[in-house]
């Protein structure tokens, strides 16, 4: 680390991760409306069964929110986040774009 470089501490917490995902899907759904033709979903490899103790939680929420929308995505070993605000979730963050 360099001097004055920000350092973030995070807590892996399954309930908070699910709530954050639901809120993100709500916001994305409002912004996209019915105009979306497909979606991209990029998920952190630290989510899934290693976070929730069972597979398919994130995809179940996405399928519920966007039932007829074709989605392509993958688990990655990096984060896609905007740490511009201190309260932004920066670790184990999913990213979804319809």
Short mmCIF file of C-alpha atoms in Angstrom, two decimals:
data_model
loop_
_atom_site.label_atom_id
_atom_site.label_comp_id
_atom_site.label_asym_id
_atom_site.label_seq_id
_atom_site.Cartn_x
_atom_site.Cartn_y
_atom_site.Cartn_z
CA UNK A 1 0.00 0.00 0.00
CA UNK A 2 0.99 3.55 -0.62
CA UNK A 3 0.69 6.29 1.95
CA UNK A 4 -2.81 7.86 2.00
CA UNK A 5 -4.25 5.01 -0.09
CA UNK A 6 -7.73 4.02 1.17
CA UNK A 7 -8.10 0.70 2.93
CA UNK A 8 -11.54 -0.93 3.19
CA UNK A 9 -12.62 -3.51 5.74
CA UNK A 10 -15.59 -5.68 4.89
CA UNK A 11 -17.75 -8.21 6.65
CA UNK A 12 -19.01 -11.28 4.81
CA UNK A 13 -22.60 -11.57 5.95
CA UNK A 14 -25.11 -13.62 3.95
CA UNK A 15 -28.27 -11.80 5.05
CA UNK A 16 -26.83 -8.36 4.23
CA UNK A 17 -25.58 -9.70 0.87
CA UNK A 18 -29.08 -10.95 -0.04
CA UNK A 19 -30.69 -7.66 1.01
CA UNK A 20 -28.13 -5.68 -1.02
CA UNK A 21 -28.81 -7.89 -4.04
CA UNK A 22 -32.58 -7.44 -3.74
CA UNK A 23 -32.20 -3.66 -3.51
CA UNK A 24 -29.84 -3.60 -6.51
CA UNK A 25 -32.30 -5.68 -8.55
CA UNK A 26 -35.15 -3.34 -7.59
CA UNK A 27 -33.18 -0.27 -8.71
CA UNK A 28 -32.05 -1.93 -11.94
CA UNK A 29 -35.59 -3.10 -12.68
CA UNK A 30 -36.96 0.41 -12.25
CA UNK A 31 -34.26 1.90 -14.46
CA UNK A 32 -34.54 -0.74 -17.21
CA UNK A 33 -38.32 -1.05 -17.24
CA UNK A 34 -39.53 -3.36 -20.00
CA UNK A 35 -36.91 -2.21 -22.52
CA UNK A 36 -34.23 -4.75 -21.54
CA UNK A 37 -33.62 -7.58 -24.03
CA UNK A 38 -30.97 -9.48 -22.04
CA UNK A 39 -28.76 -9.00 -19.00
CA UNK A 40 -25.15 -9.45 -17.92
CA UNK A 41 -24.44 -10.73 -14.39
CA UNK A 42 -20.92 -10.69 -12.98
CA UNK A 43 -20.66 -12.27 -9.56
CA UNK A 44 -17.79 -12.52 -7.11
CA UNK A 45 -16.48 -16.05 -6.61
CA UNK A 46 -16.77 -15.49 -2.85
CA UNK A 47 -20.58 -15.41 -3.16
CA UNK A 48 -22.62 -18.48 -3.99
CA UNK A 49 -22.42 -21.54 -1.78
CA UNK A 50 -19.29 -20.28 0.01
CA UNK A 51 -21.27 -17.30 1.34
CA UNK A 52 -24.79 -18.72 1.66
CA UNK A 53 -24.06 -22.36 2.40
CA UNK A 54 -26.11 -23.43 -0.62
CA UNK A 55 -25.87 -22.82 -4.38
CA UNK A 56 -28.21 -20.77 -6.54
CA UNK A 57 -29.34 -18.03 -4.13
CA UNK A 58 -28.28 -15.09 -6.31
CA UNK A 59 -29.66 -16.62 -9.51
CA UNK A 60 -32.96 -17.40 -7.75
CA UNK A 61 -33.37 -13.72 -6.85
CA UNK A 62 -32.43 -12.62 -10.37
CA UNK A 63 -34.85 -15.12 -11.92
CA UNK A 64 -37.59 -13.88 -9.63
CA UNK A 65 -36.96 -10.23 -10.52
CA UNK A 66 -36.39 -10.76 -14.27
CA UNK A 67 -38.27 -13.98 -15.05
CA UNK A 68 -38.30 -13.73 -18.86
CA UNK A 69 -34.98 -11.97 -19.36
CA UNK A 70 -32.13 -14.04 -20.84
CA UNK A 71 -29.00 -13.56 -18.70
CA UNK A 72 -25.36 -14.37 -19.31
CA UNK A 73 -22.69 -14.09 -16.65
CA UNK A 74 -19.93 -15.69 -14.66
CA UNK A 75 -18.20 -15.86 -11.30
CA UNK A 76 -14.99 -13.85 -11.29
CA UNK A 77 -12.01 -13.40 -9.05
CA UNK A 78 -12.30 -9.61 -8.98
CA UNK A 79 -14.78 -6.97 -7.92
CA UNK A 80 -16.76 -4.55 -10.04
CA UNK A 81 -17.77 -1.76 -7.70
CA UNK A 82 -17.66 1.98 -7.30
CA UNK A 83 -15.89 2.79 -4.03
CA UNK A 84 -16.59 6.49 -4.50
CA UNK A 85 -18.79 6.54 -1.39
CA UNK A 86 -17.62 4.99 1.89
CA UNK A 87 -20.94 3.18 2.36
CA UNK A 88 -20.70 1.47 -1.04
CA UNK A 89 -20.50 -2.30 -0.90
CA UNK A 90 -17.08 -3.11 -2.35
CA UNK A 91 -16.46 -6.74 -1.59
CA UNK A 92 -18.40 -9.79 -2.74
CA UNK A 93 -20.46 -7.46 -4.91
CA UNK A 94 -22.56 -8.67 -7.83
CA UNK A 95 -23.01 -6.48 -10.89
CA UNK A 96 -26.04 -6.71 -13.14
CA UNK A 97 -26.84 -4.77 -16.31
CA UNK A 98 -29.96 -5.40 -18.38
#
